Coordinates of C-alpha atoms in Angstrom, one line a residue:
M1 CA 28.0 18.1 -12.9
F2 CA 25.8 15.3 -13.9
S3 CA 27.9 14.7 -17.1
N4 CA 31.0 14.4 -15.0
L5 CA 29.0 11.9 -12.6
F6 CA 28.0 9.8 -15.7
H7 CA 31.5 9.8 -17.0
M8 CA 32.8 8.7 -13.4
E9 CA 30.3 5.9 -13.1
L10 CA 30.8 4.8 -16.9
I11 CA 34.4 4.2 -15.9
R12 CA 33.6 2.4 -12.9
Y13 CA 31.1 0.0 -14.5
C14 CA 32.9 -0.7 -17.7
K15 CA 36.7 -0.3 -17.0
N16 CA 37.1 -3.3 -14.9
R17 CA 38.1 -7.0 -15.1
S18 CA 34.7 -8.4 -15.0
T19 CA 33.3 -6.3 -17.9
M20 CA 36.4 -7.3 -19.9
I21 CA 35.5 -11.1 -19.3
A22 CA 31.8 -10.5 -20.2
I23 CA 32.7 -8.8 -23.5
I24 CA 35.3 -11.6 -24.3
A25 CA 32.9 -14.3 -23.3
T26 CA 30.3 -12.8 -25.7
M27 CA 32.7 -12.3 -28.4
F28 CA 33.8 -15.9 -28.2
L29 CA 30.0 -17.1 -28.5
F30 CA 29.8 -14.6 -31.5
A31 CA 32.4 -16.7 -33.3
F32 CA 31.0 -19.9 -32.1
T33 CA 27.5 -19.2 -33.5
F34 CA 28.8 -17.9 -36.7
I35 CA 30.8 -21.3 -37.2
L36 CA 27.5 -23.0 -36.3
Y37 CA 25.7 -21.2 -39.0
R38 CA 28.3 -22.3 -41.5
T39 CA 28.4 -26.0 -40.4
E40 CA 24.6 -26.3 -40.4
I41 CA 24.4 -24.7 -43.6
A42 CA 26.9 -27.1 -45.2
V43 CA 26.0 -30.2 -43.5
V44 CA 22.4 -30.3 -42.8
L45 CA 20.7 -27.6 -45.3
G46 CA 22.8 -28.7 -48.2
Y47 CA 21.5 -32.4 -48.0
S48 CA 17.9 -31.5 -47.3
S49 CA 15.2 -31.4 -50.3
D50 CA 12.5 -30.4 -47.9
L51 CA 12.3 -26.6 -48.2
S52 CA 9.9 -26.2 -45.4
T53 CA 12.2 -28.0 -43.0
D54 CA 15.2 -25.9 -44.2
A55 CA 13.3 -23.0 -43.2
D56 CA 12.2 -24.2 -39.8
I57 CA 16.0 -25.1 -39.2
W58 CA 17.2 -21.7 -40.2
H59 CA 14.7 -19.8 -38.1
A60 CA 15.3 -22.0 -35.3
M61 CA 19.1 -21.0 -35.3
Q62 CA 18.3 -17.4 -35.7
A63 CA 16.2 -17.5 -32.4
F64 CA 18.8 -19.7 -30.6
T65 CA 21.6 -17.3 -31.7
V66 CA 19.8 -14.1 -30.4
Q67 CA 18.8 -15.8 -27.3
S68 CA 22.2 -17.4 -26.6
L69 CA 24.0 -14.1 -27.3
T70 CA 21.7 -12.1 -25.3
S71 CA 21.5 -14.3 -22.6
T72 CA 25.3 -14.8 -22.1
F73 CA 26.0 -11.2 -22.3
A74 CA 23.3 -10.4 -19.8
F75 CA 24.5 -13.0 -17.3
C76 CA 28.2 -11.9 -17.6
M77 CA 27.3 -8.2 -17.1
G78 CA 25.0 -9.0 -14.4
L79 CA 28.0 -10.5 -12.7
S80 CA 30.1 -7.6 -13.6
V81 CA 27.5 -5.3 -12.0
I82 CA 27.3 -7.5 -8.7
F83 CA 31.1 -7.3 -8.3
T84 CA 31.5 -3.5 -9.2
T85 CA 28.7 -2.5 -6.9
T86 CA 29.4 -4.8 -3.9
A87 CA 32.9 -3.4 -4.2
F88 CA 31.5 0.1 -3.2
Y89 CA 30.6 -1.3 0.2
K90 CA 33.5 -3.7 0.6
N91 CA 36.2 -0.9 -0.2
R92 CA 34.1 2.0 0.9
F93 CA 35.1 3.9 -2.2
Y94 CA 33.2 7.1 -2.0
Y95 CA 34.3 9.5 -4.9
N96 CA 33.7 12.1 -2.5
V97 CA 30.1 12.8 -3.9
N98 CA 28.5 13.2 -0.5
G99 CA 29.3 16.8 -0.1
V100 CA 29.0 17.7 -3.8
I101 CA 26.0 15.9 -4.8
R102 CA 23.4 15.4 -2.2
S103 CA 20.7 14.2 -4.6
R104 CA 20.5 10.3 -4.3
F105 CA 18.2 10.6 -7.3
K106 CA 21.0 12.0 -9.6
L107 CA 23.3 9.1 -8.4
F108 CA 20.6 6.6 -9.3
V109 CA 20.0 8.4 -12.8
A110 CA 23.7 8.5 -13.6
D111 CA 24.0 4.6 -12.7
V112 CA 20.9 3.6 -14.8
M113 CA 22.1 5.9 -17.8
V114 CA 25.4 3.7 -17.7
L115 CA 23.4 0.6 -17.6
F116 CA 21.2 1.9 -20.4
S117 CA 24.2 2.8 -22.5
V118 CA 25.7 -0.6 -22.2
A119 CA 22.6 -2.3 -23.0
A120 CA 21.9 -0.2 -26.0
T121 CA 25.4 -0.7 -27.4
A122 CA 25.1 -4.6 -26.9
T123 CA 21.7 -4.6 -28.5
A124 CA 22.9 -2.8 -31.6
A125 CA 25.7 -5.4 -32.0
I126 CA 23.6 -8.4 -31.4
I127 CA 20.8 -7.3 -33.8
L128 CA 23.3 -6.2 -36.5
Y129 CA 25.0 -9.7 -36.1
S130 CA 21.4 -11.4 -36.3
L131 CA 20.7 -9.3 -39.4
C132 CA 23.9 -10.3 -41.3
T133 CA 23.8 -13.7 -40.6
G134 CA 20.1 -14.0 -41.0
R135 CA 20.4 -13.0 -44.7
Y136 CA 23.5 -15.0 -45.4
I137 CA 23.3 -17.0 -48.6
D138 CA 20.0 -15.3 -49.5
K139 CA 18.1 -16.7 -46.4
N140 CA 15.3 -14.5 -44.8
W141 CA 15.8 -13.0 -41.4
L142 CA 13.3 -14.4 -38.9
Y143 CA 12.4 -11.1 -37.2
D144 CA 11.2 -9.1 -40.5
R145 CA 8.7 -11.5 -41.5
T146 CA 6.1 -9.5 -39.5
D147 CA 5.5 -5.7 -39.0
T148 CA 6.7 -5.7 -35.3
G149 CA 9.0 -8.6 -35.3
V150 CA 12.1 -6.3 -35.5
V151 CA 10.8 -3.9 -32.7
F152 CA 10.1 -6.8 -30.4
C153 CA 13.3 -8.6 -31.1
I154 CA 15.1 -5.3 -30.3
L155 CA 12.9 -5.2 -27.0
F156 CA 14.0 -8.7 -25.9
V157 CA 17.6 -8.1 -26.5
F158 CA 17.7 -4.7 -24.8
C159 CA 15.3 -5.5 -21.8
R160 CA 17.0 -9.0 -21.1
I161 CA 20.3 -7.2 -20.9
F162 CA 19.3 -3.9 -19.1
F163 CA 16.9 -5.4 -16.4
C164 CA 19.3 -8.2 -15.7
M165 CA 22.0 -5.6 -14.9
L166 CA 19.4 -3.5 -13.0
G167 CA 18.2 -6.5 -11.0
A168 CA 21.8 -7.2 -10.1
Y169 CA 22.2 -3.6 -9.3
A170 CA 19.4 -3.8 -7.0
L171 CA 20.3 -6.9 -5.1
S172 CA 23.9 -5.7 -4.8
H173 CA 22.7 -2.5 -3.0
I174 CA 20.4 -4.6 -0.8
L175 CA 22.6 -7.6 0.2
R176 CA 26.0 -6.0 -0.3
R177 CA 28.1 -8.9 -0.4
A178 CA 29.0 -10.5 -3.8
S179 CA 28.5 -14.1 -2.7
V180 CA 25.3 -13.5 -1.1
V181 CA 23.9 -11.4 -4.0
I182 CA 24.9 -14.1 -6.5
A183 CA 23.3 -16.9 -4.2
G184 CA 20.1 -14.7 -4.0
A185 CA 20.0 -14.0 -7.9
V186 CA 20.3 -18.1 -8.4
A187 CA 17.5 -18.5 -6.0
I188 CA 15.2 -15.8 -7.6
Q189 CA 16.0 -17.6 -11.0
V190 CA 15.0 -20.9 -9.6
L191 CA 11.9 -19.6 -7.9
Q192 CA 10.7 -17.8 -11.1
G193 CA 11.1 -21.0 -13.1
A194 CA 9.3 -23.0 -10.5
L195 CA 6.5 -20.5 -10.2
F196 CA 6.1 -20.4 -13.9
M197 CA 5.7 -24.2 -14.1
A198 CA 3.3 -24.3 -11.3
I199 CA 1.0 -21.6 -12.6
A200 CA 1.1 -23.2 -16.1
I201 CA 0.2 -26.7 -14.8
Y202 CA -2.4 -25.1 -12.6
L203 CA -4.0 -23.1 -15.6
M204 CA -3.9 -26.0 -17.9
E205 CA -5.3 -28.6 -15.4
V206 CA -7.9 -26.5 -13.4
F207 CA -9.2 -24.2 -16.2
N208 CA -8.3 -26.4 -19.2
V209 CA -6.2 -23.5 -20.5
E210 CA -3.9 -24.7 -23.2
S211 CA -0.5 -22.7 -24.2
G212 CA -1.9 -20.8 -26.9
N213 CA -4.5 -19.2 -24.7
P214 CA -4.3 -15.5 -24.0
V215 CA -4.6 -16.3 -20.3
A216 CA -1.4 -18.5 -20.4
S217 CA 0.3 -16.0 -22.6
V218 CA -0.4 -13.0 -20.2
T219 CA 0.9 -15.3 -17.3
A220 CA 4.2 -16.1 -18.9
S221 CA 4.6 -12.5 -19.8
L222 CA 4.3 -11.5 -16.3
I223 CA 6.7 -14.1 -15.2
A224 CA 9.3 -13.9 -17.9
P225 CA 8.6 -10.5 -19.6
S226 CA 11.7 -10.3 -21.9
Q227 CA 11.1 -13.9 -23.2
A228 CA 7.7 -12.7 -24.2
Y229 CA 8.9 -10.3 -26.4
L230 CA 11.1 -13.1 -28.3
Y231 CA 8.2 -15.2 -28.7
F232 CA 6.2 -12.6 -30.1
A233 CA 9.0 -11.5 -32.4
S234 CA 9.3 -15.3 -33.5
G235 CA 5.7 -15.4 -34.5
D236 CA 4.1 -17.0 -31.2
Y237 CA 1.5 -15.4 -28.9
R238 CA -0.7 -14.6 -31.9
L239 CA -3.6 -14.2 -29.8
M240 CA -2.1 -11.2 -28.0
T241 CA -1.6 -7.6 -29.5
P242 CA 1.7 -5.7 -29.3
V243 CA -0.1 -3.3 -26.9
S244 CA -1.3 -5.9 -24.6
I245 CA 2.3 -7.6 -24.3
L246 CA 3.7 -4.1 -23.6
A247 CA 1.1 -3.5 -21.1
T248 CA 1.5 -6.8 -19.3
T249 CA 5.4 -6.8 -19.3
A250 CA 5.7 -3.2 -18.0
V251 CA 4.4 -4.5 -14.6
P252 CA 7.4 -6.6 -13.9
F253 CA 9.9 -4.2 -15.3
A254 CA 8.3 -1.3 -13.3
I255 CA 8.6 -3.4 -10.0
I256 CA 12.4 -4.1 -10.7
F257 CA 12.9 -0.5 -11.5
I258 CA 11.3 0.8 -8.5
V259 CA 13.0 -1.9 -6.2
A260 CA 16.4 -0.5 -7.9
A261 CA 15.6 3.0 -7.1
V262 CA 14.7 2.4 -3.5
A263 CA 17.7 0.1 -2.9
A264 CA 20.1 2.6 -4.4
G265 CA 19.1 5.2 -2.0
R266 CA 20.8 3.3 0.8
R267 CA 24.3 3.9 -0.8
I268 CA 25.1 7.0 0.8
E269 CA 24.3 5.6 4.1
V270 CA 27.3 3.3 4.3

């Protein structure tokens, strides 16, 4: 029964117009970044005699590519989840699950498994793309320079996509109207950025904390957890250990998961 429920939810979330638009937009960005790689190599790196500058440019391009691909797909799939989930309330499309599956937990788990599958598939595609282009014409891949770089790069891509979709899923069950959910999501992002800047300025001025200080890194990890993974994978946050970053970022991720689980419990009450 659970496999049928998972298959039904997979079709609902993946086989729709907004998901196709998300995939097409990301594929377009795949092509664009590949052209950017080729152009950068031919125009900039080909005429540079400074090897250290070459490496910096190359690594910056890799970080930009991973972040842009991940953020674009996460944004598009977040919108897709919003439109798909709010349509449940708008159209009152029940699938007749109330009388068959009374456990709200099973319904939530099925949705989470769908989001997990989408995020895992996208993560594999983005990581493989970054790996292939990162080693193009005998260049080094940015994320295999350290023992944990690949792991945290994978965590960044997966968590950015998965928790963006899960956050959209939670807001959709709370607000229930697509326009209101999108406005709420934008407001949360703006508040998140403002909060990050306010805390960073407060720490630097009041406690004389610099950006490389562990306190600043912990604060940034709490406010932007997935971004902390990318920074760590790229060689930043050297004063933090992998365990400390995972422990810190687990807090906001757990909050999102709990909120989504509670909000999803309201679905049968429509």
